Coordinates of C-alpha atoms in Angstrom, one line a residue:
X1 CA -24.3 2.1 12.8
X2 CA -23.8 -1.4 13.2
X3 CA -20.5 -2.9 13.8
X4 CA -20.8 -5.7 11.1
X5 CA -20.0 -7.6 8.0
X6 CA -22.9 -7.6 5.5
X7 CA -21.6 -8.5 1.9
X8 CA -22.4 -5.4 -0.4
X9 CA -23.1 -8.2 -2.9
X10 CA -26.0 -9.4 -1.6
X11 CA -27.1 -7.1 1.3
X12 CA -27.2 -10.3 3.8
X13 CA -25.6 -9.3 7.3
X14 CA -23.5 -12.5 8.1
X15 CA -21.8 -11.4 11.3
X16 CA -22.3 -8.6 14.0
X17 CA -20.1 -8.0 16.7
X18 CA -20.5 -5.7 20.3
X19 CA -19.1 -2.5 20.7
X20 CA -16.7 -2.1 23.7
X21 CA -17.5 -0.3 26.9
X22 CA -16.0 2.6 28.3
X23 CA -13.9 0.1 30.9
X24 CA -12.8 -2.2 28.1
X25 CA -11.6 1.0 26.0
X26 CA -10.0 2.0 29.0
X27 CA -8.3 -0.9 29.6
X28 CA -6.5 -1.3 26.1
X29 CA -5.6 2.4 26.2
X30 CA -3.7 1.7 29.3
X31 CA -2.2 -1.7 27.7
X32 CA -0.8 0.4 24.5
X33 CA 0.6 3.4 26.8
X34 CA 2.7 0.4 29.3
X35 CA 3.6 -1.2 25.9
X36 CA 4.7 1.8 24.1
X37 CA 7.1 2.3 27.6
X38 CA 9.2 -0.8 26.7
X39 CA 8.7 -0.7 22.5
X40 CA 10.3 2.9 22.5
X41 CA 13.5 1.5 24.0
X42 CA 13.6 -1.7 21.4
X43 CA 16.8 -1.2 18.7
X44 CA 15.6 -1.0 15.3
X45 CA 17.1 -4.8 14.8
X46 CA 14.4 -5.8 17.0
X47 CA 11.5 -4.0 15.4
X48 CA 12.6 -5.3 12.1
X49 CA 12.6 -8.5 12.9
X50 CA 8.7 -8.5 14.1
X51 CA 7.7 -6.5 11.0
X52 CA 9.3 -9.3 9.1
X53 CA 7.2 -11.9 10.5
X54 CA 4.3 -10.0 10.2
X55 CA 5.0 -9.4 6.6
X56 CA 5.8 -13.3 6.0
X57 CA 2.4 -14.1 7.8
X58 CA 0.4 -11.9 6.1
X59 CA 1.8 -13.1 2.8
X60 CA 1.0 -17.1 3.9
X61 CA -2.7 -15.6 4.9
X62 CA -3.1 -13.4 1.5
X63 CA -5.5 -15.6 0.0
X64 CA -8.1 -15.7 3.0
X65 CA -7.9 -11.8 4.0
X66 CA -8.9 -11.1 0.5
X67 CA -12.1 -13.3 0.8
X68 CA -12.2 -11.7 3.7
X69 CA -12.0 -7.8 2.5
X70 CA -13.9 -8.9 -0.3
X71 CA -16.8 -10.2 1.6
X72 CA -16.7 -7.2 3.8
X73 CA -16.7 -4.6 1.3
X74 CA -16.9 -5.7 -2.6
X75 CA -13.3 -5.1 -4.1
X76 CA -12.9 -8.0 -6.5
X77 CA -11.1 -10.6 -5.2
X78 CA -8.0 -9.8 -7.6
X79 CA -8.2 -6.3 -5.8
X80 CA -8.0 -7.9 -2.5
X81 CA -5.3 -10.2 -3.3
X82 CA -2.9 -7.7 -4.9
X83 CA -4.0 -5.2 -1.8
X84 CA -2.6 -7.6 1.0
X85 CA 0.4 -8.2 -1.5
X86 CA 1.3 -4.3 -1.7
X87 CA 0.7 -4.3 2.5
X88 CA 4.1 -7.1 2.5
X89 CA 6.0 -5.0 0.6
X90 CA 5.3 -1.8 2.9
X91 CA 5.9 -4.3 5.8
X92 CA 9.4 -5.5 4.2
X93 CA 10.1 -1.8 2.8
X94 CA 9.9 -0.2 6.3
X95 CA 11.7 -2.7 8.3
X96 CA 14.6 -2.4 5.4
X97 CA 14.3 1.2 5.8
X98 CA 13.2 2.7 9.2
X99 CA 16.8 2.8 10.5
X100 CA 18.3 4.9 8.2
X101 CA 15.4 7.3 7.7
X102 CA 15.4 8.0 11.3
X103 CA 19.0 8.3 11.8
X104 CA 20.4 11.2 13.8
X105 CA 21.0 14.4 11.6
X106 CA 24.1 16.1 11.4
X107 CA 23.5 20.3 11.3
X108 CA 26.5 22.1 9.1
X109 CA 29.2 22.1 11.5
X110 CA 29.4 26.0 10.8
X111 CA 25.8 26.1 12.3
X112 CA 27.0 24.0 15.2
X113 CA 29.9 26.3 16.0
X114 CA 28.0 28.9 15.8
X115 CA 25.5 27.8 18.7
X116 CA 28.2 27.6 20.7
X117 CA 27.8 23.4 20.7
X118 CA 30.6 21.2 20.9
X119 CA 28.8 18.7 19.3
X120 CA 25.0 19.0 17.8
X121 CA 22.4 16.3 16.1
X122 CA 19.1 15.8 15.8
X123 CA 17.2 12.8 16.8
X124 CA 13.7 11.5 15.8
X125 CA 11.9 10.0 18.9
X126 CA 8.8 8.2 19.0
X127 CA 5.9 10.4 20.3
X128 CA 3.9 7.2 22.0
X129 CA 0.3 5.8 21.5
X130 CA -1.3 6.5 18.3
X131 CA -5.1 6.6 17.6
X132 CA -5.8 5.4 13.7
X133 CA -9.6 5.9 12.5
X134 CA -9.1 4.2 9.4
X135 CA -11.7 3.8 6.5
X136 CA -13.5 1.0 4.8
X137 CA -12.1 1.3 0.8
X138 CA -8.7 0.0 1.2
X139 CA -9.5 -1.8 4.8
X140 CA -5.7 -3.6 5.5
X141 CA -3.4 -1.1 3.2
X142 CA -5.1 2.3 5.2
X143 CA -3.9 0.8 7.9
X144 CA -0.8 -1.3 7.2
X145 CA 0.6 2.2 5.6
X146 CA 0.2 4.1 9.0
X147 CA 1.0 0.7 11.4
X148 CA 4.3 0.1 9.7
X149 CA 6.0 3.2 10.1
X150 CA 4.4 4.0 13.2
X151 CA 5.8 0.7 15.1
X152 CA 8.8 1.1 13.4
X153 CA 9.7 4.5 14.7
X154 CA 8.6 2.9 18.5
X155 CA 5.3 4.2 18.8
X156 CA 2.4 1.8 19.3
X157 CA -1.0 1.8 17.9
X158 CA -4.8 1.9 18.6
X159 CA -7.0 1.3 15.3
X160 CA -10.9 2.5 15.2
X161 CA -11.9 1.1 11.7
X162 CA -14.8 1.1 9.7
X163 CA -17.4 -0.5 11.3
X164 CA -18.4 -2.5 8.1
X165 CA -14.5 -4.3 8.1
X166 CA -14.5 -5.6 11.6
X167 CA -13.2 -9.1 10.7
X168 CA -11.0 -7.2 8.7
X169 CA -9.6 -5.1 11.4
X170 CA -9.4 -8.1 14.2
X171 CA -7.5 -10.1 11.5
X172 CA -5.1 -7.3 11.8
X173 CA -4.6 -7.4 15.6
X174 CA -4.2 -11.1 15.5
X175 CA -1.5 -10.9 12.6
X176 CA 0.8 -8.4 14.6
X177 CA 0.0 -10.8 17.7
X178 CA 1.3 -14.0 15.8
X179 CA 4.5 -12.0 14.7
X180 CA 5.8 -11.5 18.6
X181 CA 4.8 -8.2 19.1
X182 CA 4.2 -7.6 23.0
X183 CA 0.6 -7.0 24.2
X184 CA -0.4 -3.7 23.7
X185 CA 1.4 -2.8 20.9
X186 CA -1.1 -2.9 18.4
X187 CA -5.0 -3.5 19.2
X188 CA -8.5 -2.9 17.4
X189 CA -11.0 -1.3 19.1
X190 CA -14.5 -2.3 18.1
X191 CA -16.4 1.3 18.7
X192 CA -18.6 3.3 16.9
X193 CA -17.4 6.8 16.0
X194 CA -19.3 8.3 19.0
X195 CA -16.1 7.0 21.3
X196 CA -13.4 8.8 19.2
X197 CA -13.5 12.0 20.6
X198 CA -13.0 10.6 24.1
X199 CA -10.0 8.5 23.6
X200 CA -8.5 11.5 21.5
X201 CA -9.0 13.5 24.5
X202 CA -7.0 10.9 26.9
X203 CA -3.6 12.2 28.2
X204 CA -2.2 8.5 27.5
X205 CA -3.0 9.2 23.4
X206 CA -0.3 11.3 21.7
X207 CA -1.5 11.4 18.5
X208 CA -4.5 10.5 15.8
X209 CA -4.3 9.8 12.0
X210 CA -7.3 9.8 9.9
X211 CA -8.6 8.7 6.6
X212 CA -11.9 9.3 5.6
X213 CA -14.3 11.9 5.0
X214 CA -14.2 15.8 5.0
X215 CA -16.7 16.1 7.9
X216 CA -15.0 13.1 10.0
X217 CA -11.5 14.8 9.4
X218 CA -13.1 18.1 10.8
X219 CA -14.1 16.6 13.5
X220 CA -11.0 14.8 14.5
X221 CA -9.1 18.2 13.7
X222 CA -11.1 20.0 16.1
X223 CA -10.7 17.8 19.2
X224 CA -7.0 17.4 18.6
X225 CA -6.6 21.3 18.4
X226 CA -8.6 21.4 21.6
X227 CA -5.7 18.5 23.0
X228 CA -2.7 20.2 21.0
X229 CA -1.6 17.0 19.6
X230 CA -0.5 16.1 16.6
X231 CA -2.6 14.5 13.6
X232 CA -2.4 13.2 10.2
X233 CA -5.3 13.9 7.8
X234 CA -6.1 12.2 4.2
X235 CA -9.7 13.2 3.4
X236 CA -10.4 12.3 -0.1
X237 CA -9.9 13.9 -3.6
X238 CA -11.8 14.6 -6.8
X239 CA -8.8 14.2 -8.3
X240 CA -8.2 15.4 -12.4
X241 CA -7.0 13.1 -15.0
X242 CA -5.9 15.9 -17.7
X243 CA -5.0 14.4 -21.6
X244 CA -3.3 17.2 -24.1
X245 CA -3.0 17.0 -27.5
X246 CA 0.3 15.4 -27.5
X247 CA -0.8 12.3 -25.4
X248 CA -1.2 9.2 -26.6
X249 CA -4.5 8.7 -26.7
X250 CA -5.1 4.9 -27.1
X251 CA -2.9 4.6 -23.9
X252 CA -4.9 7.1 -21.8
X253 CA -8.0 6.1 -22.7
X254 CA -7.1 2.6 -21.6
X255 CA -5.4 3.8 -18.3
X256 CA -8.0 6.3 -17.5
X257 CA -10.7 2.9 -17.3
X258 CA -8.7 1.5 -14.8
X259 CA -7.9 5.1 -13.3
X260 CA -11.4 5.8 -12.9
X261 CA -13.0 1.7 -11.7
X262 CA -9.9 0.9 -9.8
X263 CA -11.3 -0.7 -6.3
X264 CA -15.1 -0.3 -7.8
X265 CA -14.4 3.5 -8.5
X266 CA -14.2 3.8 -4.7
X267 CA -10.6 5.2 -4.3
X268 CA -9.5 8.4 -2.7
X269 CA -6.7 8.6 -5.4
X270 CA -9.1 7.1 -8.3
X271 CA -9.3 9.8 -11.4
X272 CA -12.7 11.0 -11.1
X273 CA -12.5 14.4 -13.7
X274 CA -11.5 14.1 -17.1
X275 CA -9.8 17.2 -18.7
X276 CA -9.3 16.8 -22.4
X277 CA -7.8 19.1 -24.8
X278 CA -10.3 19.8 -27.8
X279 CA -8.0 18.4 -30.2
X280 CA -8.2 15.1 -29.0
X281 CA -11.3 15.0 -27.2
X282 CA -13.7 12.8 -29.5
X283 CA -11.2 10.6 -29.8
X284 CA -10.4 10.1 -26.2
X285 CA -14.1 10.1 -25.0
X286 CA -15.1 7.8 -28.0
X287 CA -12.4 5.5 -26.4
X288 CA -12.8 5.9 -22.7
X289 CA -16.5 5.4 -23.4
X290 CA -15.8 2.2 -25.3
X291 CA -14.0 1.0 -22.2
X292 CA -16.6 1.7 -19.4
X293 CA -18.8 -0.2 -21.3
X294 CA -17.1 -3.2 -22.0
X295 CA -16.4 -3.9 -18.2
X296 CA -18.1 -6.6 -16.5
X297 CA -20.1 -5.4 -13.5
X298 CA -21.1 -9.0 -11.0
X299 CA -19.9 -11.2 -8.5
X300 CA -16.9 -9.8 -6.8
X301 CA -15.6 -13.6 -6.2
X302 CA -15.7 -14.1 -9.7
X303 CA -12.2 -14.2 -12.0
X304 CA -13.9 -12.1 -14.9
X305 CA -16.1 -9.5 -13.2
X306 CA -13.8 -5.7 -13.3
X307 CA -16.5 -3.8 -11.1
X308 CA -18.2 -5.0 -7.9
X309 CA -20.8 -3.5 -5.8
X310 CA -20.7 -0.5 -3.8
X311 CA -20.1 -0.8 -0.3
X312 CA -22.9 0.3 0.8
X313 CA -26.7 1.4 0.2
X314 CA -26.0 4.3 0.7
X315 CA -23.2 4.6 -0.8
X316 CA -24.9 4.0 -3.8
X317 CA -27.7 6.1 -3.4
X318 CA -25.4 9.1 -2.5
X319 CA -23.9 8.4 -6.3
X320 CA -26.8 8.1 -7.6
X321 CA -28.0 11.7 -6.8
X322 CA -25.1 12.8 -8.2
X323 CA -25.8 11.7 -11.3
X324 CA -29.4 12.8 -11.5
X325 CA -28.2 16.3 -10.3
X326 CA -25.9 16.3 -13.7
X327 CA -28.3 14.8 -15.8
X328 CA -31.1 17.5 -14.6
X329 CA -28.8 20.2 -15.0
X330 CA -27.7 19.0 -18.7
X331 CA -25.3 16.8 -18.7
X332 CA -25.1 13.9 -21.1
X333 CA -24.7 10.2 -20.0
X334 CA -22.4 8.9 -22.5
X335 CA -22.9 5.4 -20.6
X336 CA -24.1 4.0 -17.7
X337 CA -26.0 6.1 -15.3
X338 CA -28.5 3.3 -13.6
X339 CA -28.4 0.0 -11.9
X340 CA -27.5 -2.9 -13.8
X341 CA -30.2 -5.4 -14.5
X342 CA -29.7 -9.3 -13.9
X343 CA -28.1 -9.1 -10.6
X344 CA -28.7 -10.1 -7.2
X345 CA -29.9 -7.7 -4.2
X346 CA -26.2 -6.4 -4.1
X347 CA -25.1 -2.4 -4.2
X348 CA -24.2 -2.6 -8.1
X349 CA -24.2 0.3 -10.1
X350 CA -23.0 0.8 -14.2
X351 CA -19.9 2.3 -14.9
X352 CA -20.8 5.8 -16.0
X353 CA -19.4 8.4 -18.2
X354 CA -20.7 12.1 -18.1
X355 CA -20.2 14.7 -20.7
X356 CA -21.1 18.3 -20.3
X357 CA -20.4 19.2 -16.6
X358 CA -20.9 22.6 -15.5
X359 CA -20.0 24.3 -12.1
X360 CA -23.9 24.6 -11.1
X361 CA -23.8 20.8 -10.5
X362 CA -22.9 19.2 -7.5
X363 CA -20.6 16.4 -8.9
X364 CA -18.5 19.8 -10.3
X365 CA -17.5 20.3 -6.9
X366 CA -18.2 16.8 -5.3
X367 CA -16.0 14.0 -5.0
X368 CA -17.9 10.9 -7.0
X369 CA -17.3 7.5 -5.0
X370 CA -18.2 5.2 -7.4
X371 CA -17.6 4.2 -10.9
X372 CA -18.7 7.4 -12.1
X373 CA -16.5 9.9 -14.7
X374 CA -16.9 13.5 -15.7
X375 CA -15.6 14.8 -18.8
X376 CA -14.4 18.1 -19.7
X377 CA -13.2 19.7 -22.9
X378 CA -10.9 22.6 -22.8
X379 CA -8.6 24.8 -25.3
X380 CA -5.1 24.4 -23.9
X381 CA -3.1 24.3 -20.7
X382 CA -4.8 27.1 -18.8
X383 CA -7.8 26.3 -19.0
X384 CA -6.9 22.6 -18.1
X385 CA -5.5 24.0 -14.7
X386 CA -8.1 26.3 -14.1
X387 CA -10.7 23.4 -14.6
X388 CA -8.0 21.0 -12.4
X389 CA -8.1 23.4 -9.8
X390 CA -11.6 24.3 -9.5
X391 CA -12.1 21.7 -6.6
X392 CA -11.7 22.0 -2.8
X393 CA -9.7 18.9 -3.1
X394 CA -5.7 18.5 -3.9
X395 CA -4.7 15.2 -3.2
X396 CA -3.3 14.1 -6.7
X397 CA -3.3 14.5 -10.5
X398 CA -2.7 12.5 -14.0
X399 CA -1.3 14.3 -16.7
X400 CA -0.6 13.1 -20.1
X401 CA 1.4 15.2 -22.1
X402 CA 4.7 14.5 -23.9
X403 CA 5.4 18.4 -24.3
X404 CA 8.2 19.1 -21.5
X405 CA 7.1 22.3 -21.2
X406 CA 3.5 21.5 -20.4
X407 CA 4.9 19.0 -17.8
X408 CA 6.9 21.8 -16.2
X409 CA 3.9 23.8 -16.1
X410 CA 1.4 21.9 -14.5
X411 CA 4.1 20.8 -11.8
X412 CA 4.1 24.2 -11.3
X413 CA 0.3 25.4 -11.1
X414 CA -1.5 22.1 -10.2
X415 CA -2.6 22.0 -6.6
X416 CA -2.5 18.6 -5.5
X417 CA -0.2 16.3 -3.5
X418 CA 0.8 14.4 -6.3
X419 CA 1.3 14.9 -10.2
X420 CA 1.7 11.7 -12.2
X421 CA 2.6 11.8 -16.1
X422 CA 1.4 9.8 -18.8
X423 CA 0.2 6.9 -16.2
X424 CA -2.2 7.0 -13.5
X425 CA -1.8 7.7 -9.7
X426 CA -0.4 4.7 -7.4
X427 CA 0.7 4.9 -3.8
X428 CA 4.5 3.6 -2.9
X429 CA 6.0 2.9 0.4
X430 CA 9.4 4.7 -0.8
X431 CA 7.1 8.0 -2.1
X432 CA 5.3 10.4 0.4
X433 CA 1.5 10.7 0.0
X434 CA -1.0 13.0 0.8
X435 CA -3.1 16.1 0.2
X436 CA -3.6 19.9 -0.1
X437 CA -6.4 22.2 0.6
X438 CA -9.3 19.6 1.8
X439 CA -7.9 16.5 1.3
X440 CA -6.1 17.0 4.2
X441 CA -2.8 17.6 5.3
X442 CA 0.6 15.8 6.7
X443 CA 2.1 12.9 4.3
X444 CA 2.4 9.2 4.7
X445 CA 4.7 6.4 3.7
X446 CA 8.4 7.4 2.6
X447 CA 10.7 8.9 5.2
X448 CA 8.0 12.0 5.3
X449 CA 5.6 9.7 6.8
X450 CA 7.9 7.9 9.5
X451 CA 8.4 11.1 10.9
X452 CA 5.0 12.6 10.9
X453 CA 4.7 10.3 14.3
X454 CA 8.1 11.4 15.9
X455 CA 9.6 14.3 18.5
X456 CA 12.1 15.8 16.2
X457 CA 14.3 16.4 19.0
X458 CA 17.5 18.7 18.7
X459 CA 20.4 17.4 21.0
X460 CA 22.9 19.9 22.0
X461 CA 26.5 19.2 23.8
X462 CA 28.5 22.0 25.3
X463 CA 32.2 21.7 26.2
X464 CA 31.5 20.0 29.6
X465 CA 30.2 16.6 30.2
X466 CA 29.9 15.5 26.4
X467 CA 29.1 12.1 26.4
X468 CA 29.0 9.9 22.8
X469 CA 25.7 10.3 21.6
X470 CA 25.3 6.7 20.2
X471 CA 22.9 6.4 17.2
X472 CA 18.8 6.3 16.8
X473 CA 16.5 4.7 18.9
X474 CA 18.7 1.8 20.0
X475 CA 20.9 4.2 22.1
X476 CA 17.6 6.0 23.9

């Protein structure tokens, strides 16, 4: 795949880039390892100062980088500006909280004494150089939610971004450089996917994180397993959106539209399967379908556009195949199901609602990465749980019910990394994010995320030569 900016609203190739050669890759890995040797010794005050500067610069650059993201992958300009603001928020959150999240932990006094120690504690130390393989759908946010905690923990980063967002990738390297990070702390590698294995096998690289497709995750996990390196994987989802009889149906239907078409429907945590109690099914289906029909599809730079193009021609073809397979197997198309008329030669697709989904349809098991919703009718909580869990994925879930007993049951039984009641799934820097089953493993964000790429070290002192342990990375 070429490393290029191709405007998905027009299909026009705007800029191309040469991939790095082997010697250049080797030099950058060496630079990252050398930077880690120094960065790991810095105190949290210095790390917070650097990340705070990066946040300030990004805030000032917000409009420009938003236009770049929209040009490269097609999200609406409003969504791109919101993404940049979210990154600023996460950077400042980690700058404030990293020191306390990684503070030394004290075991119970009884356990210290039972171990024969005079003093014992747990310290979180950085691992080293972390390779990040990132996708195009949230080209700024996906990277920042890795980079902010990793850098605050004392690691350094190498970014292999998706090949269709090279300008955003280069902006990120420049952002951290302008913020004052030493050379090598964060570098972008303009490379194809074929170069990832060699980098991950390099002894100078300590770990990897990947957000992307299941095949990509399997490939990275396989190499990491062979080299015994830590990985965090977020591999997408087919999230359920359950609506029970006690739900506020107008609110549930309105939120469902946003939950399905956010980021032009190309979001791992977008609701994709709408599972509705039979008592309220007809009302929800009508309101939801009307809401999807009312959306404006068009130029993502325009202020009145709700849904822009898909990121690539292949992405649209894949979505069309899922819809046609469902239609051929008997699904009813309540709205959409085709390319819109009267738009430029971009990769647009109408917001679509499919009803009558059955297990033999591909869309029942596969992730629909675009503005296509699957609608199911269920008789009660038990069937709702069964349908919700009948997927290889388990990233997040949404449930609309005002019944507390039902809420407890869904928390107990849904196979997902998150359960969001009477709202829609959204990531936040203070809450862990990740999935189960084929949605991957490990967590990003919050304390869980910053500790993923730390060496969790038990420190034990006998009675001889006891020293002041100090606190955290500042004392390393």
